[in-house]
PDB file of C-alpha atoms in Angstrom:
ATOM      1  CA  MET A   1     -24.764 -33.550 -10.464  1.00 92.00           C
ATOM      2  CA  LYS A   2     -24.675 -29.910  -9.539  1.00 93.00           C
ATOM      3  CA  TRP A   3     -24.289 -26.690 -11.480  1.00 92.00           C
ATOM      4  CA  THR A   4     -20.484 -26.756 -11.364  1.00 92.00           C
ATOM      5  CA  VAL A   5     -17.865 -26.940 -14.104  1.00 93.00           C
ATOM      6  CA  LYS A   6     -16.613 -30.299 -12.848  1.00 92.00           C
ATOM      7  CA  ASP A   7     -20.107 -31.824 -12.779  1.00 92.00           C
ATOM      8  CA  TYR A   8     -20.954 -30.306 -16.148  1.00 92.00           C
ATOM      9  CA  ASP A   9     -17.988 -32.112 -17.689  1.00 91.00           C
ATOM     10  CA  THR A  10     -19.284 -35.360 -16.193  1.00 91.00           C
ATOM     11  CA  TYR A  11     -22.806 -34.567 -17.375  1.00 92.00           C
ATOM     12  CA  SER A  12     -21.726 -33.856 -20.939  1.00 91.00           C
ATOM     13  CA  GLN A  13     -20.036 -37.276 -21.085  1.00 91.00           C
ATOM     14  CA  SER A  14     -23.052 -39.138 -19.673  1.00 90.00           C
ATOM     15  CA  LYS A  15     -26.068 -37.013 -20.611  1.00 89.00           C
ATOM     16  CA  ASP A  16     -27.976 -40.059 -21.882  1.00 89.00           C
ATOM     17  CA  TYR A  17     -28.376 -41.198 -18.277  1.00 92.00           C
ATOM     18  CA  VAL A  18     -29.175 -37.838 -16.700  1.00 94.00           C
ATOM     19  CA  ASP A  19     -32.782 -37.209 -17.634  1.00 94.00           C
ATOM     20  CA  THR A  20     -34.040 -35.065 -14.751  1.00 96.00           C
ATOM     21  CA  ALA A  21     -33.383 -31.432 -13.891  1.00 97.00           C
ATOM     22  CA  ILE A  22     -34.248 -30.207 -10.409  1.00 97.00           C
ATOM     23  CA  VAL A  23     -34.792 -26.508  -9.784  1.00 97.00           C
ATOM     24  CA  PRO A  24     -35.379 -25.246  -6.232  1.00 97.00           C
ATOM     25  CA  LEU A  25     -37.725 -22.225  -6.181  1.00 95.00           C
ATOM     26  CA  ILE A  26     -36.804 -19.763  -3.427  1.00 94.00           C
ATOM     27  CA  PRO A  27     -39.033 -16.755  -2.662  1.00 91.00           C
ATOM     28  CA  ILE A  28     -37.347 -13.598  -1.415  1.00 92.00           C
ATOM     29  CA  SER A  29     -38.708 -10.497   0.260  1.00 90.00           C
ATOM     30  CA  MET A  30     -37.388  -7.901   2.651  1.00 90.00           C
ATOM     31  CA  GLY A  31     -40.734  -7.434   4.360  1.00 87.00           C
ATOM     32  CA  SER A  32     -42.165  -8.739   7.579  1.00 89.00           C
ATOM     33  CA  ASP A  33     -41.938 -12.328   6.296  1.00 87.00           C
ATOM     34  CA  THR A  34     -38.199 -12.246   5.529  1.00 91.00           C
ATOM     35  CA  LYS A  35     -37.120 -14.593   8.328  1.00 90.00           C
ATOM     36  CA  THR A  36     -39.795 -17.140   7.383  1.00 88.00           C
ATOM     37  CA  LEU A  37     -38.732 -17.037   3.725  1.00 90.00           C
ATOM     38  CA  ILE A  38     -35.074 -17.454   4.669  1.00 90.00           C
ATOM     39  CA  SER A  39     -35.978 -20.478   6.783  1.00 89.00           C
ATOM     40  CA  LYS A  40     -37.919 -22.009   3.875  1.00 89.00           C
ATOM     41  CA  GLY A  41     -34.986 -21.366   1.563  1.00 91.00           C
ATOM     42  CA  GLU A  42     -32.493 -23.004   3.919  1.00 90.00           C
ATOM     43  CA  PHE A  43     -34.757 -26.019   4.300  1.00 90.00           C
ATOM     44  CA  LEU A  44     -35.206 -26.367   0.536  1.00 93.00           C
ATOM     45  CA  HIS A  45     -31.473 -25.992  -0.028  1.00 92.00           C
ATOM     46  CA  LEU A  46     -30.725 -28.872   2.357  1.00 91.00           C
ATOM     47  CA  ILE A  47     -33.407 -31.087   0.792  1.00 94.00           C
ATOM     48  CA  SER A  48     -32.379 -30.449  -2.812  1.00 96.00           C
ATOM     49  CA  HIS A  49     -28.706 -31.118  -2.124  1.00 95.00           C
ATOM     50  CA  GLU A  50     -29.525 -34.368  -0.357  1.00 95.00           C
ATOM     51  CA  VAL A  51     -31.736 -35.504  -3.259  1.00 96.00           C
ATOM     52  CA  GLU A  52     -28.890 -34.709  -5.654  1.00 96.00           C
ATOM     53  CA  ARG A  53     -26.417 -36.614  -3.481  1.00 94.00           C
ATOM     54  CA  GLN A  54     -28.624 -39.709  -3.436  1.00 94.00           C
ATOM     55  CA  LEU A  55     -29.448 -39.583  -7.154  1.00 94.00           C
ATOM     56  CA  LYS A  56     -26.123 -38.396  -8.534  1.00 90.00           C
ATOM     57  CA  GLY A  57     -25.840 -39.598 -12.105  1.00 89.00           C
ATOM     58  CA  ARG A  58     -29.587 -39.420 -12.717  1.00 94.00           C
ATOM     59  CA  VAL A  59     -30.464 -35.843 -11.750  1.00 96.00           C
ATOM     60  CA  TYR A  60     -28.925 -32.474 -12.428  1.00 97.00           C
ATOM     61  CA  LEU A  61     -29.427 -29.917  -9.638  1.00 97.00           C
ATOM     62  CA  LEU A  62     -29.600 -26.409 -10.997  1.00 97.00           C
ATOM     63  CA  PRO A  63     -28.983 -23.271  -8.937  1.00 96.00           C
ATOM     64  CA  ASP A  64     -31.772 -21.986  -6.757  1.00 95.00           C
ATOM     65  CA  PHE A  65     -34.288 -19.914  -8.715  1.00 95.00           C
ATOM     66  CA  SER A  66     -34.939 -16.865  -6.550  1.00 94.00           C
ATOM     67  CA  TYR A  67     -37.961 -14.698  -7.176  1.00 92.00           C
ATOM     68  CA  LEU A  68     -39.777 -11.821  -5.539  1.00 90.00           C
ATOM     69  CA  HIS A  69     -42.418 -13.324  -3.298  1.00 85.00           C
ATOM     70  CA  HIS A  70     -45.090 -10.787  -4.186  1.00 81.00           C
ATOM     71  CA  GLN A  71     -44.713 -10.858  -7.973  1.00 83.00           C
ATOM     72  CA  LYS A  72     -46.196 -14.222  -8.887  1.00 75.00           C
ATOM     73  CA  GLU A  73     -47.300 -13.472 -12.456  1.00 78.00           C
ATOM     74  CA  THR A  74     -43.858 -12.258 -13.542  1.00 84.00           C
ATOM     75  CA  THR A  75     -42.284 -15.156 -11.683  1.00 85.00           C
ATOM     76  CA  MET A  76     -44.480 -17.714 -13.406  1.00 84.00           C
ATOM     77  CA  LYS A  77     -43.464 -16.358 -16.812  1.00 87.00           C
ATOM     78  CA  HIS A  78     -39.794 -16.699 -15.908  1.00 90.00           C
ATOM     79  CA  ILE A  79     -40.346 -20.205 -14.562  1.00 89.00           C
ATOM     80  CA  GLU A  80     -42.107 -21.146 -17.807  1.00 89.00           C
ATOM     81  CA  ASP A  81     -39.076 -19.877 -19.752  1.00 92.00           C
ATOM     82  CA  VAL A  82     -36.752 -21.959 -17.574  1.00 93.00           C
ATOM     83  CA  LYS A  83     -38.968 -25.018 -17.943  1.00 92.00           C
ATOM     84  CA  ARG A  84     -39.074 -24.676 -21.729  1.00 93.00           C
ATOM     85  CA  GLU A  85     -35.289 -24.236 -21.955  1.00 95.00           C
ATOM     86  CA  LEU A  86     -34.589 -27.231 -19.718  1.00 96.00           C
ATOM     87  CA  HIS A  87     -37.022 -29.469 -21.607  1.00 94.00           C
ATOM     88  CA  ASN A  88     -34.706 -29.090 -24.595  1.00 95.00           C
ATOM     89  CA  GLU A  89     -32.117 -31.017 -22.618  1.00 94.00           C
ATOM     90  CA  PHE A  90     -33.966 -33.059 -19.966  1.00 96.00           C
ATOM     91  CA  LYS A  91     -36.944 -35.385 -20.207  1.00 94.00           C
ATOM     92  CA  HIS A  92     -38.109 -34.446 -16.702  1.00 95.00           C
ATOM     93  CA  VAL A  93     -37.984 -30.985 -15.161  1.00 95.00           C
ATOM     94  CA  MET A  94     -38.952 -30.850 -11.516  1.00 95.00           C
ATOM     95  CA  PHE A  95     -39.370 -27.723  -9.425  1.00 95.00           C
ATOM     96  CA  LEU A  96     -39.124 -27.899  -5.635  1.00 95.00           C
ATOM     97  CA  THR A  97     -40.846 -25.300  -3.468  1.00 92.00           C
ATOM     98  CA  CYS A  98     -41.974 -24.547   0.062  1.00 91.00           C
ATOM     99  CA  ASP A  99     -44.108 -21.667  -1.217  1.00 88.00           C
ATOM    100  CA  ASP A 100     -47.729 -22.704  -0.815  1.00 82.00           C
ATOM    101  CA  THR A 101     -48.888 -19.933  -3.161  1.00 80.00           C
ATOM    102  CA  LEU A 102     -47.045 -21.648  -6.017  1.00 79.00           C
ATOM    103  CA  LYS A 103     -48.663 -24.930  -5.061  1.00 74.00           C
ATOM    104  CA  HIS A 104     -52.057 -23.371  -5.766  1.00 70.00           C
ATOM    105  CA  SER A 105     -50.969 -21.458  -8.843  1.00 66.00           C
ATOM    106  CA  GLU A 106     -52.907 -22.089 -12.026  1.00 57.00           C
ATOM    107  CA  PHE A 107     -50.254 -20.583 -14.291  1.00 53.00           C
ATOM    108  CA  VAL A 108     -47.518 -22.906 -15.466  1.00 53.00           C
ATOM    109  CA  LEU A 109     -46.599 -25.574 -13.001  1.00 59.00           C
ATOM    110  CA  SER A 110     -48.598 -28.738 -12.792  1.00 63.00           C
ATOM    111  CA  LYS A 111     -48.539 -31.445 -10.202  1.00 65.00           C
ATOM    112  CA  ASP A 112     -46.416 -33.409 -12.643  1.00 74.00           C
ATOM    113  CA  ASN A 113     -43.470 -31.056 -12.313  1.00 87.00           C
ATOM    114  CA  LEU A 114     -43.946 -29.216  -9.016  1.00 90.00           C
ATOM    115  CA  ILE A 115     -43.048 -30.827  -5.730  1.00 92.00           C
ATOM    116  CA  TYR A 116     -44.366 -28.898  -2.762  1.00 91.00           C
ATOM    117  CA  LEU A 117     -42.638 -29.483   0.559  1.00 91.00           C
ATOM    118  CA  PRO A 118     -44.289 -28.191   3.695  1.00 88.00           C
ATOM    119  CA  PRO A 119     -41.542 -26.168   5.376  1.00 83.00           C
ATOM    120  CA  VAL A 120     -40.011 -27.424   8.566  1.00 82.00           C
ATOM    121  CA  PRO A 121     -38.338 -24.801  10.781  1.00 77.00           C
ATOM    122  CA  PHE A 122     -34.966 -26.351  11.663  1.00 75.00           C
ATOM    123  CA  GLU A 123     -33.831 -23.333  13.655  1.00 76.00           C
ATOM    124  CA  HIS A 124     -34.370 -24.755  17.156  1.00 76.00           C
ATOM    125  CA  MET A 125     -34.194 -28.510  16.498  1.00 80.00           C
ATOM    126  CA  ASP A 126     -31.467 -30.821  17.613  1.00 86.00           C
ATOM    127  CA  ASP A 127     -29.308 -32.389  14.905  1.00 85.00           C
ATOM    128  CA  GLN A 128     -30.729 -35.894  15.198  1.00 89.00           C
ATOM    129  CA  LEU A 129     -34.305 -34.702  14.672  1.00 89.00           C
ATOM    130  CA  LYS A 130     -33.166 -32.517  11.737  1.00 85.00           C
ATOM    131  CA  ARG A 131     -31.554 -35.510  10.030  1.00 88.00           C
ATOM    132  CA  LYS A 132     -34.668 -37.637  10.557  1.00 91.00           C
ATOM    133  CA  LEU A 133     -37.026 -34.995   9.142  1.00 89.00           C
ATOM    134  CA  LEU A 134     -34.662 -34.306   6.257  1.00 89.00           C
ATOM    135  CA  GLN A 135     -34.490 -37.990   5.380  1.00 92.00           C
ATOM    136  CA  ASP A 136     -38.289 -38.337   5.553  1.00 92.00           C
ATOM    137  CA  GLN A 137     -38.729 -35.445   3.106  1.00 92.00           C
ATOM    138  CA  VAL A 138     -36.061 -36.813   0.768  1.00 94.00           C
ATOM    139  CA  GLU A 139     -37.771 -40.219   0.723  1.00 94.00           C
ATOM    140  CA  GLN A 140     -41.044 -38.570  -0.305  1.00 93.00           C
ATOM    141  CA  ILE A 141     -39.295 -36.740  -3.151  1.00 94.00           C
ATOM    142  CA  LEU A 142     -37.595 -39.938  -4.274  1.00 94.00           C
ATOM    143  CA  ASN A 143     -40.993 -41.659  -4.422  1.00 93.00           C
ATOM    144  CA  ILE A 144     -42.442 -38.812  -6.491  1.00 93.00           C
ATOM    145  CA  LEU A 145     -39.486 -38.943  -8.879  1.00 94.00           C
ATOM    146  CA  LEU A 146     -39.756 -42.723  -9.222  1.00 93.00           C
ATOM    147  CA  GLN A 147     -43.449 -42.409 -10.071  1.00 91.00           C
ATOM    148  CA  SER A 148     -42.650 -39.752 -12.651  1.00 89.00           C
ATOM    149  CA  TRP A 149     -39.916 -41.885 -14.216  1.00 91.00           C
ATOM    150  CA  ASN A 150     -42.179 -44.954 -14.298  1.00 91.00           C
ATOM    151  CA  LYS A 151     -44.897 -43.050 -16.184  1.00 86.00           C
ATOM    152  CA  SER A 152     -42.563 -42.469 -19.093  1.00 73.00           C
TER     153      SER A 152
END
């Protein structure tokens, strides 16, 4: 389910079965790394929507959480607030990122709720290769989610 009115109505009727929130973390900056960050964001957007499509009825995909790439401490506080709020409603809260600096962060996110995806630049790939790489990444996320669900 996605962050839409229609899906929220469905969620509110079946919330006992939807135990996982997924939040894509998208860094933004208008510096020299803007194009790279946009590419990472597009990649993460495609991945998160495909995960939601395959797990509809079990996961709730929230809107992308955008943050300033060079303000990690403030960002981590905001992410902690989001995580705390979502844990009131969902048993599992998973954050998806292509930002390797978050992967190494010692602030809030643990390996239990942060899924790091090495970014793949789709810009110059043919469609068949894009679909294959996308599916490979989605399968890895599905495995991580299954492991997380089995622990609890």
